[in-house]
Coordinates of C-alpha atoms in Angstrom, one line a residue:
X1 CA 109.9 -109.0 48.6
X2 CA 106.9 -110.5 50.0
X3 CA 108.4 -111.3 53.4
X4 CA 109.6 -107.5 53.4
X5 CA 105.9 -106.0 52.8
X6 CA 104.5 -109.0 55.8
X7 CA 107.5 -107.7 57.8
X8 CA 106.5 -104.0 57.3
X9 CA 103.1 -105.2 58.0
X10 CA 103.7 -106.4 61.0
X11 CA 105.6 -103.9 62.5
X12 CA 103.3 -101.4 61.7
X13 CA 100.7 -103.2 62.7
X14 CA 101.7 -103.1 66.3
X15 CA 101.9 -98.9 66.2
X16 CA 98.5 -98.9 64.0
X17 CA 96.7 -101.6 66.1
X18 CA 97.4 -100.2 69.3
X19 CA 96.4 -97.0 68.7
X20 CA 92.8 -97.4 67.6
X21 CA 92.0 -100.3 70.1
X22 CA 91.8 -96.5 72.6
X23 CA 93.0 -94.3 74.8
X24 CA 94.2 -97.0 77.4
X25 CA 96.0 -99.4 74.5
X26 CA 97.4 -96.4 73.2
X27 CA 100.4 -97.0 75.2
X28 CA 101.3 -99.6 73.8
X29 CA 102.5 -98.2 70.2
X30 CA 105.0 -97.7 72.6
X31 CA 105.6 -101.4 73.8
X32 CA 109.1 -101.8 72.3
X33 CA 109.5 -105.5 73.2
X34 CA 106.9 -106.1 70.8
X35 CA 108.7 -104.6 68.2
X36 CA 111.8 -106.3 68.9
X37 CA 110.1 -110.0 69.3
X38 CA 108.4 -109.1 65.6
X39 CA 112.5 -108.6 64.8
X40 CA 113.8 -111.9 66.4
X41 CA 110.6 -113.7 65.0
X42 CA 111.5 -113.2 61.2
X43 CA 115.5 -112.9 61.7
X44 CA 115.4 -115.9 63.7
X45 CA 113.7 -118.0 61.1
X46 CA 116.1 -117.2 58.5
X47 CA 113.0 -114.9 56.5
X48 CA 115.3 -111.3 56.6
X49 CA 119.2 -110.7 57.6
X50 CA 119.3 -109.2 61.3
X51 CA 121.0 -106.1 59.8
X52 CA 118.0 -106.3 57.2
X53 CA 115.7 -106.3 59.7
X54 CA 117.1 -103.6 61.7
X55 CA 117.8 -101.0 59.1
X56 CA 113.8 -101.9 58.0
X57 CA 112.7 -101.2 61.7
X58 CA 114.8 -98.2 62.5
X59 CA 113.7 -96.3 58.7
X60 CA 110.1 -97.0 59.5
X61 CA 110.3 -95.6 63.2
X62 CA 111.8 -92.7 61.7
X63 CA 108.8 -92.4 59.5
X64 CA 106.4 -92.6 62.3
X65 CA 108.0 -90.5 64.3
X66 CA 108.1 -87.5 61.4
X67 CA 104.2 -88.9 60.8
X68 CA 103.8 -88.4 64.1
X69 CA 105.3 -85.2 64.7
X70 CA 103.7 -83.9 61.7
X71 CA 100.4 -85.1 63.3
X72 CA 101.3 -82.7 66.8
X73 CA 102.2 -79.9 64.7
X74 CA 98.9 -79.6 62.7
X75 CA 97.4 -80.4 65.7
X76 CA 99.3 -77.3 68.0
X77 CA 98.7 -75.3 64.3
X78 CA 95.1 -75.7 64.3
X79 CA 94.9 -74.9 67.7
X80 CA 96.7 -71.7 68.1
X81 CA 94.9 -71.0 64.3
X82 CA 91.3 -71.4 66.4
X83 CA 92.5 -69.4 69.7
X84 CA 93.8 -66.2 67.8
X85 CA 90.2 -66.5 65.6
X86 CA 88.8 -66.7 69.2
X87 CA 90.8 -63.8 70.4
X88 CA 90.2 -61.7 67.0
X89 CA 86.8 -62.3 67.1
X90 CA 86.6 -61.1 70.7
X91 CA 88.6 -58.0 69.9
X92 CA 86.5 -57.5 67.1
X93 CA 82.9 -57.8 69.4
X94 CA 84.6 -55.2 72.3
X95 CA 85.7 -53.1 69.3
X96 CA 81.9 -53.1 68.1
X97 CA 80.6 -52.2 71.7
X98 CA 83.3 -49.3 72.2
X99 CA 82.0 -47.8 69.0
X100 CA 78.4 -48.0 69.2
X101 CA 78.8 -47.0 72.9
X102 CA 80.7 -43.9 71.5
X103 CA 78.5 -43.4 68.8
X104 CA 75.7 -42.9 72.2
X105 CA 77.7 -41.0 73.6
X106 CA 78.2 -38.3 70.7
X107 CA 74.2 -38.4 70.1
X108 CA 73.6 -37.4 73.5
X109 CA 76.4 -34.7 73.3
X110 CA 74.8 -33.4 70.3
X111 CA 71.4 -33.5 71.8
X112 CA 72.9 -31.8 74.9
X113 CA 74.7 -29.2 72.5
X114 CA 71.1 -28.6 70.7
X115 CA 69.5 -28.1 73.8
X116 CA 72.1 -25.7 74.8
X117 CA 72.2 -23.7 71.7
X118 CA 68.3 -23.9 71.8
X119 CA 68.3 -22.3 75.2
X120 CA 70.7 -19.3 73.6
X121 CA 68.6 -18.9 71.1
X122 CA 65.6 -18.4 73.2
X123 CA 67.6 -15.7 74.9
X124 CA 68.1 -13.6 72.0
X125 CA 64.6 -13.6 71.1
X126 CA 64.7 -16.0 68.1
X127 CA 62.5 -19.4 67.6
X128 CA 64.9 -22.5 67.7
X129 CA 63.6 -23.5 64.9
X130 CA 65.4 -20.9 63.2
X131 CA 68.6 -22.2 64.0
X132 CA 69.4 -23.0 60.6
X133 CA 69.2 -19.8 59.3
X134 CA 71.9 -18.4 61.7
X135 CA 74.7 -17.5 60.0
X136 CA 78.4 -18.5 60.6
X137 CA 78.9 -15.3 62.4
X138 CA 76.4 -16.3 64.6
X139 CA 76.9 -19.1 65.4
X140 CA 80.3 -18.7 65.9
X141 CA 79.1 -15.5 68.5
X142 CA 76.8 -18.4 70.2
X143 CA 79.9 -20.5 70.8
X144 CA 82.4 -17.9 71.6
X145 CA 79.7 -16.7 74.1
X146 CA 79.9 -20.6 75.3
X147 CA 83.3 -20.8 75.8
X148 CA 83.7 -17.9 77.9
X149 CA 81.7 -19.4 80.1
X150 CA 83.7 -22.4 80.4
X151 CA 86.4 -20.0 81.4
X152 CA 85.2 -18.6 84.5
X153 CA 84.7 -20.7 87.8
X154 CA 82.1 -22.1 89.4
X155 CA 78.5 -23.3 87.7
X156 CA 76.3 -20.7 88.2
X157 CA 78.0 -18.1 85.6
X158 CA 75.3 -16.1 85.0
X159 CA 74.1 -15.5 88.8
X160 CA 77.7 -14.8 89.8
X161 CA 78.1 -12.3 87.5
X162 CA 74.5 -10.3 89.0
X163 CA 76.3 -11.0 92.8
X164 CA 79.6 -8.7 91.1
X165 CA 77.1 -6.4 89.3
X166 CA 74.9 -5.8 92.1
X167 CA 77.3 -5.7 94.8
X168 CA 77.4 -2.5 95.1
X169 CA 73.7 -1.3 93.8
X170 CA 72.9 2.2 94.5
X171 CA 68.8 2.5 93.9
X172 CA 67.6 5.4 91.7
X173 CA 64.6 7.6 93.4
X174 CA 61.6 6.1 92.8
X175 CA 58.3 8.0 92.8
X176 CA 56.5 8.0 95.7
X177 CA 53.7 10.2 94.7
X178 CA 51.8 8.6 92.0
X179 CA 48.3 7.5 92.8
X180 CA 46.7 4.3 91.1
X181 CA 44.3 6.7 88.7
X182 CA 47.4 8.4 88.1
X183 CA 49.6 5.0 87.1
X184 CA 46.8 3.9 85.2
X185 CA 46.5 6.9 83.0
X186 CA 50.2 7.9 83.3
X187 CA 50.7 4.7 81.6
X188 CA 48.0 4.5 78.8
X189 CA 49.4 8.2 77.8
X190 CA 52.7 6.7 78.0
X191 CA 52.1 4.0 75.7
X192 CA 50.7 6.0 73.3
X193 CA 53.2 9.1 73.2
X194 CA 56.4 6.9 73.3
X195 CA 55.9 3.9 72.4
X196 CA 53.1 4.3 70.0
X197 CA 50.3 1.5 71.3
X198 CA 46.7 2.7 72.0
X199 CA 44.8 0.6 74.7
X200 CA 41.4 1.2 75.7
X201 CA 41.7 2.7 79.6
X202 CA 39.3 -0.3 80.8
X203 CA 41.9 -2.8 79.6
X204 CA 44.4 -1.1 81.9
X205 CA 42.5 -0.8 84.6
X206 CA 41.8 -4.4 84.7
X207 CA 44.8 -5.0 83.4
X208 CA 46.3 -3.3 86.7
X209 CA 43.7 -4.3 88.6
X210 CA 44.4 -8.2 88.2
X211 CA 48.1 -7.6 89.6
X212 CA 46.0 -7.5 93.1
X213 CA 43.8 -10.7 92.8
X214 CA 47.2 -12.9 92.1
X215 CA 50.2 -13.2 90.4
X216 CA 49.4 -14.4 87.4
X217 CA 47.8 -13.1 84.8
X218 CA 46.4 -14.4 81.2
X219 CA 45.8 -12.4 78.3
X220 CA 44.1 -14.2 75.3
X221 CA 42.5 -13.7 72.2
X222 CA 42.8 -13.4 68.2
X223 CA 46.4 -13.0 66.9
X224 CA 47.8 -9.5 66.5
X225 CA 46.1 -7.6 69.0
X226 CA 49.0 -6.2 71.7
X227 CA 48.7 -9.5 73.9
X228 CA 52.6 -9.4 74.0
X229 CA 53.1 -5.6 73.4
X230 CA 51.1 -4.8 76.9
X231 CA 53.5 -6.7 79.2
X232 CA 56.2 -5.4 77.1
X233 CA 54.6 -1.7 77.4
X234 CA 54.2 -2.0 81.3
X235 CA 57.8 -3.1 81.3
X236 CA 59.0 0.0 79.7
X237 CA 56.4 2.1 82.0
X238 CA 57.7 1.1 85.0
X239 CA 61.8 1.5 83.6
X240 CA 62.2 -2.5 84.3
X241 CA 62.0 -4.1 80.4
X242 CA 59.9 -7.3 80.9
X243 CA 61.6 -10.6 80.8
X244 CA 60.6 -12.6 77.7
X245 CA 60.3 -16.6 78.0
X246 CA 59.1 -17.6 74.6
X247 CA 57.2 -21.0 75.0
X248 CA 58.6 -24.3 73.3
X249 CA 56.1 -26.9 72.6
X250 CA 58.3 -29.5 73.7
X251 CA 58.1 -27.4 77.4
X252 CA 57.2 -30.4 79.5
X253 CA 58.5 -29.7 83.4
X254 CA 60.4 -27.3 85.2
X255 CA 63.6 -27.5 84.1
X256 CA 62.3 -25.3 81.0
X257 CA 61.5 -22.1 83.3
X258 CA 64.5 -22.5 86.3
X259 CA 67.1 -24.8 84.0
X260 CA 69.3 -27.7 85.2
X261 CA 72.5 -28.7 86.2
X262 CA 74.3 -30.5 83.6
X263 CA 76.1 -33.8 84.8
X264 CA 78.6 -33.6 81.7
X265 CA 79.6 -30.2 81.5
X266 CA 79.7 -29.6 85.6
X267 CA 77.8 -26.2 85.0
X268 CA 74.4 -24.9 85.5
X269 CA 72.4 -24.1 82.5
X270 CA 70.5 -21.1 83.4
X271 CA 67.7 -19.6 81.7
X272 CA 66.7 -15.8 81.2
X273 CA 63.6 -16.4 84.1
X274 CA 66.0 -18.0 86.7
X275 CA 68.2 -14.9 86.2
X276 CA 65.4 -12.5 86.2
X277 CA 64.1 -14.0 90.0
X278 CA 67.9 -13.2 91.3
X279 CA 68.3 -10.2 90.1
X280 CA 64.7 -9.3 91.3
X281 CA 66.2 -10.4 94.6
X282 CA 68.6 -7.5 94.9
X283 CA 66.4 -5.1 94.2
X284 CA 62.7 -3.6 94.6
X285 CA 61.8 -2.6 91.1
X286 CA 58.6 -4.2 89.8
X287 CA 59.5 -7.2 87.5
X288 CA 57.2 -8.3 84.6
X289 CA 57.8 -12.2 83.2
X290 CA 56.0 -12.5 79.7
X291 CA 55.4 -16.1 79.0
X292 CA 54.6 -15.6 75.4
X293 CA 52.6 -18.1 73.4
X294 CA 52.1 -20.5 77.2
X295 CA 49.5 -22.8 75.5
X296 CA 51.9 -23.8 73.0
X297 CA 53.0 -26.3 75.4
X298 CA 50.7 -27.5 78.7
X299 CA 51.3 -24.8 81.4
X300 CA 50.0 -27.2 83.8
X301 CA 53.2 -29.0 83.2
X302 CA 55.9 -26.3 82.9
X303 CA 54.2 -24.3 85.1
X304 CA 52.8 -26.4 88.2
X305 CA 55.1 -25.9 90.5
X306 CA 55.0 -21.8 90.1
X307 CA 51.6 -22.5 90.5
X308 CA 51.9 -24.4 93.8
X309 CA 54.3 -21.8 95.4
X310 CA 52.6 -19.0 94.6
X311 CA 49.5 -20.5 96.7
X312 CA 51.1 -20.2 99.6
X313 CA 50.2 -17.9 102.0
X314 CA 53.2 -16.4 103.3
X315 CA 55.8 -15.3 101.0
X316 CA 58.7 -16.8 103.0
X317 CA 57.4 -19.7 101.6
X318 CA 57.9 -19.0 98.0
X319 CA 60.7 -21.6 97.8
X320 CA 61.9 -23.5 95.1
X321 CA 64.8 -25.9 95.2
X322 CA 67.3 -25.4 92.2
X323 CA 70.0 -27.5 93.2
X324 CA 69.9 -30.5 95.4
X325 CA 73.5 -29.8 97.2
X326 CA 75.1 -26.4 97.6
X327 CA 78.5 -26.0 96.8
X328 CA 80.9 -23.5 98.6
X329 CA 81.0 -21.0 95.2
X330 CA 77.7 -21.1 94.3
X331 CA 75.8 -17.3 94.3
X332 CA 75.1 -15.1 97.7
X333 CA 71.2 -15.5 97.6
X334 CA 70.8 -19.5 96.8
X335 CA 70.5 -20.9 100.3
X336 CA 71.5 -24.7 100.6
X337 CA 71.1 -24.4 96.7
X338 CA 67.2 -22.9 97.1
X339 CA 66.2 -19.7 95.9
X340 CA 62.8 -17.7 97.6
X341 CA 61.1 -16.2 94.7
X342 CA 61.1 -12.3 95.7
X343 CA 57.6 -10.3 96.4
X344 CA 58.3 -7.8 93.4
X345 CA 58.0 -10.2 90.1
X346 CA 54.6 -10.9 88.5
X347 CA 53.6 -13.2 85.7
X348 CA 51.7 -12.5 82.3
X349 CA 51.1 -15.4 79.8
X350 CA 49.5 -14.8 76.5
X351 CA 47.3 -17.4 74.9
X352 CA 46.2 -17.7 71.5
X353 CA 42.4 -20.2 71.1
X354 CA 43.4 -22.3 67.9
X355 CA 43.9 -25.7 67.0
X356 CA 47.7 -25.3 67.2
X357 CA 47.5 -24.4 71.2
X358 CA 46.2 -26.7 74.2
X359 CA 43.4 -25.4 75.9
X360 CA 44.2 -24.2 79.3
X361 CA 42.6 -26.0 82.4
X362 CA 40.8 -24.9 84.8
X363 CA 43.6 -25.7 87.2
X364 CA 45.5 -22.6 85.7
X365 CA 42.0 -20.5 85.1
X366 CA 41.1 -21.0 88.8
X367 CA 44.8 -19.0 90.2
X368 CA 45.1 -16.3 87.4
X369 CA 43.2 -14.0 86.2
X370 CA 42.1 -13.6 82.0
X371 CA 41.9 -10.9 80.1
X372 CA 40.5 -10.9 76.5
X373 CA 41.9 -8.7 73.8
X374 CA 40.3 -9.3 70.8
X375 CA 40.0 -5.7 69.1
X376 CA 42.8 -3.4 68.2
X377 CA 43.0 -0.1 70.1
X378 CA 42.0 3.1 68.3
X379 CA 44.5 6.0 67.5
X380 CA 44.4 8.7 70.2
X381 CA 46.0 11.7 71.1
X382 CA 48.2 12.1 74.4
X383 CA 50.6 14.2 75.7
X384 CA 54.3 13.4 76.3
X385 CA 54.0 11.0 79.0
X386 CA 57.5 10.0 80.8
X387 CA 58.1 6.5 82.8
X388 CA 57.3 6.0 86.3
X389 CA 60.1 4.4 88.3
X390 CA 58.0 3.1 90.9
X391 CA 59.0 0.8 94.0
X392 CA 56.8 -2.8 94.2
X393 CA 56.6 -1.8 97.6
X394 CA 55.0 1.3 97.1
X395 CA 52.8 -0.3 93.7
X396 CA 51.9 -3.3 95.8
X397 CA 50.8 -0.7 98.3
X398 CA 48.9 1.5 96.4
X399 CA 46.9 -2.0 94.9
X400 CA 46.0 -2.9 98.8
X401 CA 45.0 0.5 99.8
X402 CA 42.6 0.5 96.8
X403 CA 40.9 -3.1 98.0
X404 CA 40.8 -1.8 101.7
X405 CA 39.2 1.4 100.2
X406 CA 36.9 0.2 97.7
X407 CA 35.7 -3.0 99.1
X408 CA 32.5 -4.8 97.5
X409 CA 28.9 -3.4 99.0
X410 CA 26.8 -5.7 100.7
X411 CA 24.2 -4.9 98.2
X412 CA 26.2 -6.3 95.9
X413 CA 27.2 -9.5 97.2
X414 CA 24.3 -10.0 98.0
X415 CA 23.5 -10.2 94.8
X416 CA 26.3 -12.4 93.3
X417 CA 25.5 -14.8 95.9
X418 CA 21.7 -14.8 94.5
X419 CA 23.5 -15.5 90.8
X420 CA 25.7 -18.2 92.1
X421 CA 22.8 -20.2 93.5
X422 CA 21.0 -19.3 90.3
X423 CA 24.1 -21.1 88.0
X424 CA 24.1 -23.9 90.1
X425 CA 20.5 -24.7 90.1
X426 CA 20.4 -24.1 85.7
X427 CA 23.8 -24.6 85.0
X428 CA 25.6 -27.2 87.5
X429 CA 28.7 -24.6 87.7
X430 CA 30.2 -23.3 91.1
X431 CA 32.8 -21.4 91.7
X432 CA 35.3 -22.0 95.5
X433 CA 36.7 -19.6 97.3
X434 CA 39.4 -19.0 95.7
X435 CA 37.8 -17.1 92.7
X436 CA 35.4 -15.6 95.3
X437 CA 38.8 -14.3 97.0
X438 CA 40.4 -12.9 94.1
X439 CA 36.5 -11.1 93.0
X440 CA 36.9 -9.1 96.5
X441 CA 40.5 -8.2 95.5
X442 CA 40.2 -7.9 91.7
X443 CA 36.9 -5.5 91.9
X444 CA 38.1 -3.3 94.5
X445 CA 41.1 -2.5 92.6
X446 CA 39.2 -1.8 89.4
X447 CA 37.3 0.8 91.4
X448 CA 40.8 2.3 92.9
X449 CA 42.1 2.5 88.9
X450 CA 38.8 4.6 87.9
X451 CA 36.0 1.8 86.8
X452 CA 32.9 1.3 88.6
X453 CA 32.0 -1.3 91.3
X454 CA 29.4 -3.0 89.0
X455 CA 32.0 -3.0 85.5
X456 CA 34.4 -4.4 88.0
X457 CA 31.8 -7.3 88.6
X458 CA 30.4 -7.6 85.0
X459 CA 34.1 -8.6 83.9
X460 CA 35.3 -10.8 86.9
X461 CA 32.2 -12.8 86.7
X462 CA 32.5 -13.3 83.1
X463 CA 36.5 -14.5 83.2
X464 CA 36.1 -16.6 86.3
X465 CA 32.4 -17.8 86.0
X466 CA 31.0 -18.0 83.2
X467 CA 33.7 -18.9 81.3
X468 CA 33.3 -22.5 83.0
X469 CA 30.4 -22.5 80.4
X470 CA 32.7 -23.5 77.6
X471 CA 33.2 -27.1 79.5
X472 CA 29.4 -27.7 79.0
X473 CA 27.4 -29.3 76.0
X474 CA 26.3 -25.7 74.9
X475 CA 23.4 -27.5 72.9
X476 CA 22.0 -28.7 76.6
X477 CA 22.2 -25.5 78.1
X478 CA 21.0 -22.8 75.6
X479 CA 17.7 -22.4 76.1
X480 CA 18.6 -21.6 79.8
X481 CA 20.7 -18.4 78.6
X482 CA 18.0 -16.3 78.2
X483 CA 16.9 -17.2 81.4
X484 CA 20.3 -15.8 83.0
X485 CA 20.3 -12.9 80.8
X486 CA 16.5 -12.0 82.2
X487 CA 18.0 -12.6 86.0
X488 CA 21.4 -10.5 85.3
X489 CA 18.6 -7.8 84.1
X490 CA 16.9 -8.1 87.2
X491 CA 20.2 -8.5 89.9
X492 CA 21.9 -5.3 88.5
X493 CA 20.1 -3.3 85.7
X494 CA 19.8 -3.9 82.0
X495 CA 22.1 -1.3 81.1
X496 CA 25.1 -3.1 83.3
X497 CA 26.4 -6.7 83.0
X498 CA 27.1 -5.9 79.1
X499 CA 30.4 -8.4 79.2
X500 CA 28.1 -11.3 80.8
X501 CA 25.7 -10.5 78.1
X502 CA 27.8 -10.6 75.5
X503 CA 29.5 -13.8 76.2
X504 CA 26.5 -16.1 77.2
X505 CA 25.0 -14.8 74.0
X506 CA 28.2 -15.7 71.7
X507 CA 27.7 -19.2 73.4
X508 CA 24.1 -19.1 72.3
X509 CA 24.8 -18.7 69.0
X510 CA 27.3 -21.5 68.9
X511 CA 25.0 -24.2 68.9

């Protein structure tokens, strides 16, 4: 038994040994002269029968060969066990990505959807933050409304639609007759007998009278006093209803006013004011844009490049680009995918002064005229006063005769030039020609309405001048008030100037 276990030894020894001597010796577990020298070696000396030593030799191969071949197939097992772990775990990472890269992809949908339904919202006259109190029905109006668009070709649905409208436009007679006293009054008597609003006629007149020195203008002051029903009014007055863009606070560029192309959807999303400026193209009624609430949001953001374009001189160059390449169905009046912004449109922002509005700069001050409403208009009588369908050509017209007319007396600038050397010396403000340009065409106007040459002075001054007063440390200039008040005495009369005086005072007493 002994001999059999050293014989076993042996032989295995030979497979064993050669195997963990290394990769080179491992050959020779294969070295079968070895194995059958270990055979002759013990059968020769009598230790084991040859057929003994055979059947020994040919079991145990058998066992190293199923030893081995149980080695490979854990081996190939474990292998193939780690590459589909490999492969499930890859699957598993790309399966991660896909999602969270669909899971982007549905936020910005939504946000784009929002945006959308914001922009909807806006033109029915509602806050978007009153969204969530639409009802189903609404809603479901809002959507059907989208997917009629979707329907029809093209991406400018909106401006299409004004090319089929207006195709064929046949003007209504305007009325050539009416004189600037006349509009002014026709329309105070107006507002009163129809529409029920009382306005003092000076606001009017300036009101009017600021459509001459630009094309913006800026009405401010306490909440609830007709800021957004005289736009509205004039609208109504002139049988064109005003266009309303109610200011967002999150208005940041100029994608808010003339809207965007949308890379997802293939269409144009086109707001109220973009559609107001094409339509105004096809026509020569006098439009009226309302930007309600404008310091909600900075207008020098949303607003800049109005302002820039409408600084240029000549109106052929009241361009702005609303799509960078034109496409063969886009509307009649977008040239290479620019639209000119028609002569007969004029802007009015209101602006309330509290801590949830910015204050407006002096950028926007500088190219628009203010107007402050801060008291209510008294109940009056007036007769039944109908609209005035007037042409711009014939409004714009009546507001350049009136400049040409009326134009500022020597005398008196003269003595706004002796002012403005005064407020420089006292108060380090000046003023450029551009306010000095829009005085000349403000005041004359003012007189063509039915005010007075110095009234026209007293409020232009105190709106473009004096209001740069607010910028200073009031506590450093205050005792120089008094001082202006004694030379605005002395200049035009103590019984005129009464706006200057009253403001300069109010900023006296807020120190």
């Amino acid at each position: 038994m002994d001999t059999i276990f050293k014989f076993l030894f042996e032989f295995l020894k030979q497979f064993f040994g050669s195997i963990f001597k290394g990769i080179v010796d491992i050959l020779q577990a294969f070295n079968f002269k070895a194995y059958y020298d270990i055979i002759q070696n013990f059968t020769g000396q009598g230790q084991l029968g040859k057929g003994v030593a055979w059947v020994i030799a040919i079991v145990a191969m058998l066992l190293l060969a199923a030893v081995l071949g149980l080695i490979i197939f854990f081996i190939v097992k474990g292998i193939m066990k780690f590459t589909k772990f490999k492969k499930k775990a890859k699957d598993t990472n790309d399966l991660v990505n896909e999602v969270n890269a669909l899971n982007k992809e549905v936020m910005r949908l939504n946000l784009e959807k929002d945006k959308i339904l914001s922009m909807k919202v806006s033109q029915i006259g509602l806050n978007p933050n009153e969204i969530s109190e639409l009802t189903g029905e609404e809603l479901e109006a809002l959507n059907k409304e989208e997917e009629e668009e979707e329907v029809s070709t093209g991406r400018f649905n909106k401006l299409i639609t004004i090319d089929e409208e207006w195709a064929d436009y046949q003007p209504e007679p305007y009325d050539w007759d009416v004189t600037l006293p006349e509009f002014v009054t026709n329309f105070r008597n107006f507002a009163c007998s129809r529409m029920h609003y009382w306005y003092e006629i000076k606001l009017l007149r300036c009101f009017v009278a600021g459509f001459a020195s630009g094309r913006l203008t800026i009405l401010q002051g306490i909440s609830g006093t007709g800021k957004t029903s005289l736009p509205y009014a004039f609208g109504k007055y002139v049988c064109n209803p005003a266009v309303i863009a109610s200011v967002q606070p999150s208005w940041r560029d100029r994608t808010e006013l003339f809207g965007y192309y949308n890379e997802f959807t293939k269409r144009y999303n086109e707001t109220e004011l973009l559609r107001a400026l094409y339509e105004a193209s096809y026509n020569e009624n006098v439009y009226v844009v309302i930007l309600d609430e404008m310091n909600i949001a900075r207008v020098e953001y949303y607003f800049a490049e109005m302002l820039s374009i409408l600084e240029m001189p000549a109106h052929d160059e009241w361009i702005v680009e609303i799509v960078a390449a034109p496409w063969p169905d886009d509307p009649k009046h977008l040239d290479h995918g620019k639209l000119t912004i028609p002569d007969n449109i004029w802007y009015v922002g209101t602006a309330n002064n509290d801590d949830s509005t910015f204050a407006i700069t002096d950028k926007v001050y500088d190219r628009a005229m203010p107007i402050d409403i801060n008291t209510k208009g008294k109940p009056f009588d007036a007769p039944d006063t109908p609209p005035c369908h007037i042409n711009y050509k014939h409004f714009t017209k009546l507001l350049e005769d009136a400049v040409a007319a009326n134009p500022i007396s020597e005398e008196n600038l003269k003595k706004i030039e002796i002012l403005d050397d005064y407020v420089i010396e006292h108060f380090r403000v000046a003023f450029g020609n551009r306010v000095m340009k829009q005085i000349n065409s403000f005041v004359p106007a003012f007189v063509g309405c039915g005010g007075t040459e110095v009234d026209g002075i007293d409020y232009a001054l105190c709106k473009k001048v004096f209001r740069k007063f607010e910028a200073l440390n009031i506590s450093y200039i205050r005792d120089e008030i008094d001082g202006l008040v004694q030379q605005l005495d002395q200049l035009f009369g103590r019984e005129n100037m009464n706006e200057c005086k009253e403001y300069v005072r109010m900023l006296q007493k807020m120190t």
